XYZ file of C-alpha atoms in Angstrom:
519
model
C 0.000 0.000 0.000
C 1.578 3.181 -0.951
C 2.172 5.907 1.530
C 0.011 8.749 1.878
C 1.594 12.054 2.018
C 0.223 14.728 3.908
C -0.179 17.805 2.495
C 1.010 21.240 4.323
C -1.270 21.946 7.427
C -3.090 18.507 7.745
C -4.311 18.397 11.184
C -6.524 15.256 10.762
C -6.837 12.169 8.324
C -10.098 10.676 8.267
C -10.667 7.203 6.245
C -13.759 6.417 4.866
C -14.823 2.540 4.749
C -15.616 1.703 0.807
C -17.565 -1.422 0.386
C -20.111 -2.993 -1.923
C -22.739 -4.653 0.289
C -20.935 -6.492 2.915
C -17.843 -6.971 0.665
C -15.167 -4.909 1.740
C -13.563 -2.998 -1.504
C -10.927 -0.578 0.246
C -10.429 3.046 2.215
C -10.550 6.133 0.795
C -8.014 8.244 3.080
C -9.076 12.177 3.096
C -6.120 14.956 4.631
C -8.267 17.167 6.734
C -7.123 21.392 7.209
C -9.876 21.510 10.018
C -11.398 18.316 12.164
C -14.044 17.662 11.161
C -17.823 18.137 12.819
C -19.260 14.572 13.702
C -22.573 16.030 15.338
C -23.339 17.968 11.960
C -25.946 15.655 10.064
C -24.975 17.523 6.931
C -21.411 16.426 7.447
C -22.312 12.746 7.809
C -24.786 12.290 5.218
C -22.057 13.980 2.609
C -19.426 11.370 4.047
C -21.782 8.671 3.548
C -22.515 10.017 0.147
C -18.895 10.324 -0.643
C -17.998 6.644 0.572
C -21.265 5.253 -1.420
C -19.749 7.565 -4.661
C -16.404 6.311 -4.203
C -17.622 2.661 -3.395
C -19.226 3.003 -6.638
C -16.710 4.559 -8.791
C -14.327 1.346 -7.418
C -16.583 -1.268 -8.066
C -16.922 0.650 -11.848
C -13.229 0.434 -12.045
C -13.094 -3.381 -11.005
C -15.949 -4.261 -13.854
C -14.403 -2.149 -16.592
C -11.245 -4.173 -16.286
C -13.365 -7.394 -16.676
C -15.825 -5.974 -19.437
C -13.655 -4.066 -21.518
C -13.539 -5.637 -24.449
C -17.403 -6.574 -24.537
C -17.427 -3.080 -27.179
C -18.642 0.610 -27.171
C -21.849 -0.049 -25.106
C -20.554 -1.648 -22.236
C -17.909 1.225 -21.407
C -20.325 3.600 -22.100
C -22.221 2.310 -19.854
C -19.981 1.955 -16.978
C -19.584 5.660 -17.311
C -22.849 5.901 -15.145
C -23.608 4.955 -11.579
C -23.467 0.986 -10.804
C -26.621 0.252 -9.076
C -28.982 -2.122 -11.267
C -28.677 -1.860 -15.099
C -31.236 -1.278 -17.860
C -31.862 -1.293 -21.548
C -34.480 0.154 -24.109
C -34.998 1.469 -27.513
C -34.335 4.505 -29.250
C -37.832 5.593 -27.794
C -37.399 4.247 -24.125
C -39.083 1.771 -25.086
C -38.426 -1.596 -22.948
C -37.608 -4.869 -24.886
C -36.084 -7.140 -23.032
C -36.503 -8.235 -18.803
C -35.689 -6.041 -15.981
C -34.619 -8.527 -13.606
C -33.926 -5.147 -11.099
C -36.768 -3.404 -12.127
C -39.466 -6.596 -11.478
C -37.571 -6.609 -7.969
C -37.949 -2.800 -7.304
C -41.549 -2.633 -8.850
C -42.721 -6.316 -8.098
C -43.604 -5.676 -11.979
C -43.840 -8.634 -14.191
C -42.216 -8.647 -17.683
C -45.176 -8.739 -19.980
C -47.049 -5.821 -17.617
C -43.605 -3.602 -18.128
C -42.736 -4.267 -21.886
C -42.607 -1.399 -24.201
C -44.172 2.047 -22.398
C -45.575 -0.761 -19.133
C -43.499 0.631 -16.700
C -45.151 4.377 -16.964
C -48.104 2.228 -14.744
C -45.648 2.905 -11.649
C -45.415 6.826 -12.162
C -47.565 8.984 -10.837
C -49.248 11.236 -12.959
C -47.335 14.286 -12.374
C -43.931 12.427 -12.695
C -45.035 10.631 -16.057
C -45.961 13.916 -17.543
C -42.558 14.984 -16.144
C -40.590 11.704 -17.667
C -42.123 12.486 -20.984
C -40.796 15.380 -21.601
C -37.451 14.777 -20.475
C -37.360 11.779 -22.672
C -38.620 13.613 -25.549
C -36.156 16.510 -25.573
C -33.331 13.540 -25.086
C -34.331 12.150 -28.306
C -34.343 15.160 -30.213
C -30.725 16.319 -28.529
C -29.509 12.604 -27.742
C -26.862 13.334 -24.861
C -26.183 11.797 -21.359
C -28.474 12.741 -19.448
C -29.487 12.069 -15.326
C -32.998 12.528 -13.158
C -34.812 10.966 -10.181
C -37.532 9.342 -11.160
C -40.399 8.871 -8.156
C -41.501 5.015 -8.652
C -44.399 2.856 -6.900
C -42.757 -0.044 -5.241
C -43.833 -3.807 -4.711
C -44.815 -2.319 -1.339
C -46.908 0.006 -2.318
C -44.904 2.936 -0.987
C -42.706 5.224 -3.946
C -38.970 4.697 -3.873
C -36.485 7.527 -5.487
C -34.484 6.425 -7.978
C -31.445 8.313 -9.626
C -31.965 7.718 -13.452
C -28.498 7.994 -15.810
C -28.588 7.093 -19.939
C -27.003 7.516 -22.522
C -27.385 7.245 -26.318
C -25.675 4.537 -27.777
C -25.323 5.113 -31.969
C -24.841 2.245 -34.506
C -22.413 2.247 -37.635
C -24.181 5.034 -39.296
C -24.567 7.395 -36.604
C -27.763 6.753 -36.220
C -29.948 6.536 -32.647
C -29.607 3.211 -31.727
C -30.700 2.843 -28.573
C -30.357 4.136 -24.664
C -28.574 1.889 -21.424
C -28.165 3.444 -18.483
C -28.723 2.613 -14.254
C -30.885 3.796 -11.904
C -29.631 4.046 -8.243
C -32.215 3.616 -4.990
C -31.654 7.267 -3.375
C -34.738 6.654 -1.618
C -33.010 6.624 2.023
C -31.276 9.811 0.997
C -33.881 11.214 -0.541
C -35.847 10.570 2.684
C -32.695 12.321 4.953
C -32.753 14.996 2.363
C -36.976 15.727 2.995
C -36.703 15.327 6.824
C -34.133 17.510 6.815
C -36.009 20.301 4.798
C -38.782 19.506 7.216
C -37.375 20.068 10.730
C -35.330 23.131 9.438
C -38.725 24.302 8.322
C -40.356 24.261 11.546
C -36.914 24.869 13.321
C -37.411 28.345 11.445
C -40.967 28.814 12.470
C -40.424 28.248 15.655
C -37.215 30.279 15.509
C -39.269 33.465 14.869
C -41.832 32.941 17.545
C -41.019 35.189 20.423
C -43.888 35.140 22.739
C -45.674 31.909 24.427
C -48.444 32.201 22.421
C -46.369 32.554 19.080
C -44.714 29.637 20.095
C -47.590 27.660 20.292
C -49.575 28.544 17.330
C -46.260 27.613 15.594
C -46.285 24.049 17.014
C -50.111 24.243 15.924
C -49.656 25.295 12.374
C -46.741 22.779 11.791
C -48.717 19.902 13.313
C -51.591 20.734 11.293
C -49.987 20.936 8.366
C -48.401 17.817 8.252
C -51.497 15.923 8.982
C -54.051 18.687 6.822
C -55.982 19.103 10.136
C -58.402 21.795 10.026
C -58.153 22.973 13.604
C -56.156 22.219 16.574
C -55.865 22.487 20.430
C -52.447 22.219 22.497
C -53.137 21.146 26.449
C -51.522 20.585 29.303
C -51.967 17.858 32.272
C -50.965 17.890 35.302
C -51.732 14.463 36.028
C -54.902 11.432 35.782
C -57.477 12.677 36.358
C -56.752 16.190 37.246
C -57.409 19.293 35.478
C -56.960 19.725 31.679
C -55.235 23.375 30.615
C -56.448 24.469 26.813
C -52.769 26.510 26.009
C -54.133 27.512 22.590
C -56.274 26.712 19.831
C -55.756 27.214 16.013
C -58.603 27.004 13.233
C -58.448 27.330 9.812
C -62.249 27.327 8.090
C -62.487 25.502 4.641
C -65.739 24.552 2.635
C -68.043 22.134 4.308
C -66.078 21.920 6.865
C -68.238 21.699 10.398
C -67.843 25.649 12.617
C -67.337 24.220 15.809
C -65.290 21.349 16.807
C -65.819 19.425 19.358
C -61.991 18.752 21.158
C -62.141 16.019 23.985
C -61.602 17.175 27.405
C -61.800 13.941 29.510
C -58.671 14.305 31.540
C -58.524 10.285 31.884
C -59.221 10.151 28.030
C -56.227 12.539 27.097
C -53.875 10.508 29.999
C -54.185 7.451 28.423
C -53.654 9.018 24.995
C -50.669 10.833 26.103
C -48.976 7.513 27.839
C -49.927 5.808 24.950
C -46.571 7.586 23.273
C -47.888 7.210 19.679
C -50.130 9.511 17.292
C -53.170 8.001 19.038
C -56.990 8.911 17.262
C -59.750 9.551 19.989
C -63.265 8.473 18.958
C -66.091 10.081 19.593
C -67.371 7.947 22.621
C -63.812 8.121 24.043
C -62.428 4.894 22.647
C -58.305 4.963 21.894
C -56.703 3.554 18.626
C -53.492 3.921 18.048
C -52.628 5.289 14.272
C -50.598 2.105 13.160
C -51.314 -1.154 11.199
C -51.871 -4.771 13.237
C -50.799 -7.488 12.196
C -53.217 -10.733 12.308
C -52.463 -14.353 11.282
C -48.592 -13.759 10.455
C -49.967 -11.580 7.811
C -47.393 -8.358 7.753
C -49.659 -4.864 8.583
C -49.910 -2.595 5.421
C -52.303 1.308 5.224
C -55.307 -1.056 4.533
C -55.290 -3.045 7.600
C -54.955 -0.276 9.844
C -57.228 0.926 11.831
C -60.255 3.231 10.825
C -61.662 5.837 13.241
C -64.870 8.144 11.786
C -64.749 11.510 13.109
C -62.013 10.672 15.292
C -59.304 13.411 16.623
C -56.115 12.641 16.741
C -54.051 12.458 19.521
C -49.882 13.644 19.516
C -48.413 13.025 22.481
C -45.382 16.257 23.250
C -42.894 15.056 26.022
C -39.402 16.100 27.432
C -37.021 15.153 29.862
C -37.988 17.544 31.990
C -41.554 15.532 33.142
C -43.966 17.996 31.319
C -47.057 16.540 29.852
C -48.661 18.323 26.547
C -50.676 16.735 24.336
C -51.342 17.933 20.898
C -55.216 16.992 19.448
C -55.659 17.485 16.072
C -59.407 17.646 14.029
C -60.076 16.961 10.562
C -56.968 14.953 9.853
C -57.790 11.923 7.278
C -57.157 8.519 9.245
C -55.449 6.200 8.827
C -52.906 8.309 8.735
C -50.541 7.666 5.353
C -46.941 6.378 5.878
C -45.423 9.572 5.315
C -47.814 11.531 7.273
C -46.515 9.111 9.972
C -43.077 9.687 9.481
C -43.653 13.469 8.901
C -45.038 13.748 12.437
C -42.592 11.114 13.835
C -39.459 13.616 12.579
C -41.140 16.718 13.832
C -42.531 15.560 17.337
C -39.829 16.068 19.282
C -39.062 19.479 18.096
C -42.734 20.208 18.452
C -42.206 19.114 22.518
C -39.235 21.103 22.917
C -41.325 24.497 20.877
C -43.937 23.766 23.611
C -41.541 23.241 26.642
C -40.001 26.580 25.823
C -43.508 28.107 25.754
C -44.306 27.004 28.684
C -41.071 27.852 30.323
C -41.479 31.572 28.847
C -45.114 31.544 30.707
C -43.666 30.747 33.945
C -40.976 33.076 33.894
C -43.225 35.946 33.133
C -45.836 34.679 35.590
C -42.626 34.548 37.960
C -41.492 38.013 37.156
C -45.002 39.388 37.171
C -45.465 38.412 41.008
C -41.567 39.633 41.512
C -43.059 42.959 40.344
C -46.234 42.933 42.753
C -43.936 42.167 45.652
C -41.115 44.733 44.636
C -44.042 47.085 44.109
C -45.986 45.980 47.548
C -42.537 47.323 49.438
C -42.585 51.224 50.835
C -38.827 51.549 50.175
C -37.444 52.506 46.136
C -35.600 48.915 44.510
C -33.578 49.189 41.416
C -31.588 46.882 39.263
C -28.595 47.511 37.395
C -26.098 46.437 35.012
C -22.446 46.987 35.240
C -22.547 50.012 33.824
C -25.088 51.241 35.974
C -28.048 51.273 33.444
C -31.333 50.611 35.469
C -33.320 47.820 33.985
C -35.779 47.429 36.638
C -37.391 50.051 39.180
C -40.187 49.358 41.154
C -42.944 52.267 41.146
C -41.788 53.682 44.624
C -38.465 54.303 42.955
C -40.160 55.857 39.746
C -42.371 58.109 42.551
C -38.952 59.049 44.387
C -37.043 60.028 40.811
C -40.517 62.238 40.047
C -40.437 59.979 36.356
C -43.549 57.647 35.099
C -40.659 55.172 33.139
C -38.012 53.089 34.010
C -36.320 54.164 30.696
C -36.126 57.671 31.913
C -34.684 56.850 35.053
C -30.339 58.362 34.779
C -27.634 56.326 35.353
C -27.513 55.059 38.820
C -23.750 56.714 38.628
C -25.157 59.907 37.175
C -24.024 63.174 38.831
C -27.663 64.140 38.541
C -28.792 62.543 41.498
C -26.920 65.141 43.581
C -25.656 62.892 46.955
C -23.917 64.367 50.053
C -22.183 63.181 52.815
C -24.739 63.851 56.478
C -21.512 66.370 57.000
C -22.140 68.183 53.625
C -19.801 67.079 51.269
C -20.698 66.142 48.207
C -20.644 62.805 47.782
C -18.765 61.736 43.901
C -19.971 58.670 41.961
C -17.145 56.841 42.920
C -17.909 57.112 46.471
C -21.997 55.921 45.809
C -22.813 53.088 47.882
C -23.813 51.380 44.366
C -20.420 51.999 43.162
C -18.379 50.788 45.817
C -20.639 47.701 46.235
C -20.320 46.902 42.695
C -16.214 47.257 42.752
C -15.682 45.540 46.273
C -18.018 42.697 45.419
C -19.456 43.493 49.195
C -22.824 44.583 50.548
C -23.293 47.932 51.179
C -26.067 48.870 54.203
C -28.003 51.628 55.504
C -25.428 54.386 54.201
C -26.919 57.369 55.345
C -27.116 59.911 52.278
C -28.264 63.791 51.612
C -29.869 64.253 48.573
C -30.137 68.012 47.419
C -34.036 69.057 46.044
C -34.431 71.881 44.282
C -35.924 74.059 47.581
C -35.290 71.216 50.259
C -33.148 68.359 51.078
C -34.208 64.776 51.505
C -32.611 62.331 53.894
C -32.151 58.189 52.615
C -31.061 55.148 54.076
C -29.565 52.875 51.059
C -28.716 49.485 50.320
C -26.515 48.122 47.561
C -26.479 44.805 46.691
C -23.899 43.193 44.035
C -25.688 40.457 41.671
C -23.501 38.196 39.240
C -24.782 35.254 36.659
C -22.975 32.528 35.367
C -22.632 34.195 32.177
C -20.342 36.236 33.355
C -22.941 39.402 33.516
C -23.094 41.521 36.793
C -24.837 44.760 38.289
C -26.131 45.804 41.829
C -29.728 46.145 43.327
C -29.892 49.348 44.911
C -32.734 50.182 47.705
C -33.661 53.556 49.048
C -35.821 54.197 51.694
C -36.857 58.251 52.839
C -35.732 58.715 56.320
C -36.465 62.348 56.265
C -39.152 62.249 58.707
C -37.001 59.554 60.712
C -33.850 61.762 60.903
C -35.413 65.201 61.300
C -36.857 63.974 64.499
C -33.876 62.215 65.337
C -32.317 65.977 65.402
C -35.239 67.721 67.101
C -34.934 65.051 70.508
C -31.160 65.909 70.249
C -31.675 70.163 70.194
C -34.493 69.352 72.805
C -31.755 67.203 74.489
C -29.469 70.032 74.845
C -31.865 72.855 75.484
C -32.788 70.230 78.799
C -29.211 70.372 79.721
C -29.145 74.511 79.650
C -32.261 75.127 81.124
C -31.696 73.337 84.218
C -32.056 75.341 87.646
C -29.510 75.455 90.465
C -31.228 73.228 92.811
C -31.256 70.679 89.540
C -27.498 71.395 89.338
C -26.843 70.727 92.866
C -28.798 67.868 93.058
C -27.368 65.771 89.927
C -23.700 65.094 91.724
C -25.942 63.772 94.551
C -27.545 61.349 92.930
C -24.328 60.545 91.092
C -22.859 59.519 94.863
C -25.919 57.373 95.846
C -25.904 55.816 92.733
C -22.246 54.943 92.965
């Protein structure tokens, strides 16, 4: 095996497994610049594109050293992707078996000959095959599509079409060989994708709880074509059911009210039932899949049927909550990719929900935080390192003389004209906020003058540093008005004094006496 030699600034080499089914063909060695990102689905399905490519393109190699001198149309056609091979006419037209295709289609030979196989396109995909064929025939070149095909199953698989032309002698249109390549599974990775980055977006934008819900409504809704939908919440069997929000959308014939279960044991058992679960009218549960009877393997028409049934997706977390989505007007049995639609989207669904909830309680939280910080007779701010107030309750708002916390100053501003009980004025650096914020200690009951325009007020504050684990910090300042409080503190002490002055001589004579009997 030859060495592989690095190239300048390779920091990783990553080898890629190459094999053709569960042969092993070789490794295909790649010199990384940057390691690579294993948790990045994008990454891994283009490595496991790459390793199928290059598992491909060796198992090409390996059959054009065999084949090559079969003539012109086996190399050509080892120019396209191995995967199962077929032949037709110079008008597509098949001539000759399939063995792939009867395996892929569950076709039989005379049902596929000549223009037979268009029976496993759709409509829309046969119109679209047409035309691609017909402007190949006109312009004969290599050419490449997926082609959407019915399967023996029932189901459609993806298939990646390449042909090309193959000429005679005389230049002429001879015929067309190509492959076609199952991409159904990447295909599949491809739509799921697409899907949760769609509702990733939608409920990206959503800001607000209810925003966030009506997003897990509409995306819910729309994968199933419900025509109205309820998100609620339970607490546990038996107890109380919470409607979080409801979503209609009104289309023709289509009945104006909807009737949503609220049976709280009803909805438990649909929500520990863990599955897209339809609810019947009289309260019965069926689970949305097929059953399988008498070793006879489920397909859509044995499963279950459930008229004017609402169906039932269960939201859960790690974190214990219990929501449960109920959808009306959704067609049941539910198709196989409605199923697999919902299964890819459910769990970001639960986590658009959890956070909805989770917004709800932390503005319920801060609303009574408010009440309480309001409910006190002393002014509370908080702020930010740079002293910007973010939060003021209304005493503080009544104290400043302002109706906004936005107009509040900077709790270091000048403005707020603080003094030393002495008279001196009192700098920013020397607020109690300041030095509480800078010393990482409590500051209490520093007594401050603060200069009115025509009178001074007296205040007792508090400063408080606060730090997250972010890394963010501020202070809570309080101020209470001890005007009142001090003022009278200074009248008992000038009363005090004028006692001491106003004494008589008898008073005098007598104090020393009582000193003695007390000693």
């Amino acid at each position: 095996m030859p060495a592989l030699e690095p190239r300048p600034g390779t920091l990783e080499i990553l080898g890629l497994p190459l094999c053709d089914g569960d042969r092993p063909l070789g490794v295909l060695l790649l010199d990384l610049a940057a390691p690579p990102l294993s948790a990045d689905p994008t990454l891994q399905a283009g490595l496991h594109l790459l390793a199928s490519s290059g598992a491909a393109a060796l198992t090409r190699a390996r059959l054009f050293e065999g084949i090559r001198d079969a003539g012109v149309r086996y190399r050509l056609l080892l120019d396209t992707t191995h995967d199962f091979v077929w032949e037709a006419d110079a008008d597509f037209q098949v001539r000759s078996p399939l063995p792939h295709w009867e395996a892929f289609t569950g076709q039989p030979f005379e049902s596929y000959r000549g223009f037979g196989y268009l029976a496993h396109l759709s409509p829309e995909v046969r119109a679209r095959y047409l035309n691609v064929i017909r402007d190949a025939q006109q312009q004969p070149r290599s050419i490449s599509f997926d082609l959407p095909v019915l399967g023996a199953d029932g189901t459609y698989l993806y298939g990646q079409v390449q042909a090309v032309p193959i000429h005679g002698p005389d230049g002429e249109l001879h015929s067309w060989v190509g492959t076609m390549m199952d991409v159904t599974a990447r295909r599949q990775m491809e739509r799921h994708q697409g899907i949760i980055q769609q509702v990733l977006q939608q409920l990206g934008t959503a800001v607000e709880p209810q925003e966030l819900l009506h997003a897990v409504l509409h995306a819910a809704r729309a994968a199933c074509q419900g025509r109205a939908a309820q998100v609620v919440r339970l607490t546990g069997r038996g107890h109380t059911v919470h409607v979080l929000a409801h979503q209609t959308q009104e289309r023709p014939g289509d009945p104006q009210d909807t009737p949503f279960p609220h049976n709280a044991e009803t909805l438990w058992n649909a929500l520990e039932a863990g599955v897209p679960t339809w609810i019947a009218p009289d309260g019965t549960l069926c689970p949305d899949h097929p059953t399988q009877t008498d070793g006879i393997a489920p397909t859509a028409s044995t499963a279950p049927t459930v008229p004017g049934g609402m169906l039932a997706l269960p939201l859960r977390t790690d974190a214990g909550f219990h929501v449960l989505l109920l959808i009306a007007g959704a067609a049941a049995p539910l198709s196989p990719e409605v199923r697999d639609h919902l299964r890819w989207i459910q769990p970001y669904l639960a986590r658009g929900a959890q956070r909805a909830l989770l917004a709800w309680t932390l503005h319920r939280r801060e609303e009574q935080g408010r009440h309480i910080i309001d409910a006190l007779d002393e002014a509370l701010v908080l702020c930010t390192e740079d002293g910007t107030i973010r939060q003021a309750s209304g005493t503080a708002l009544q104290l400043a003389g302002l109706q906004r916390v936005e107009d509040l100053p900077n709790i270091f501003d000048p403005g707020w004209h603080l003094y030393h009980p002495d008279g001196r004025r009192l700098e920013p650096s020397q607020y109690p906020a300041f030095t509480a914020l800078h010393t990482g200690q409590a500051v209490r009951d520093a007594l401050v003058r603060r200069h009115l325009p025509g009178s001074v007020q007296w205040v007792s504050m508090n400063a408080v540093p606060w730090q997250h684990d972010d890394g963010r910090r501020g202070v809570i300042v309080s101020v209470k008005d001890v005007t009142e409080l001090h003022l009278l503190r200074q009248q008992l002490e000038v009363q005090a004094q004028q006692d001491e002055l106003i004494r008589t001589p008898i008073e005098w004579a007598a104090k020393p006496a009582r000193s003695e009997r007390s000693e």
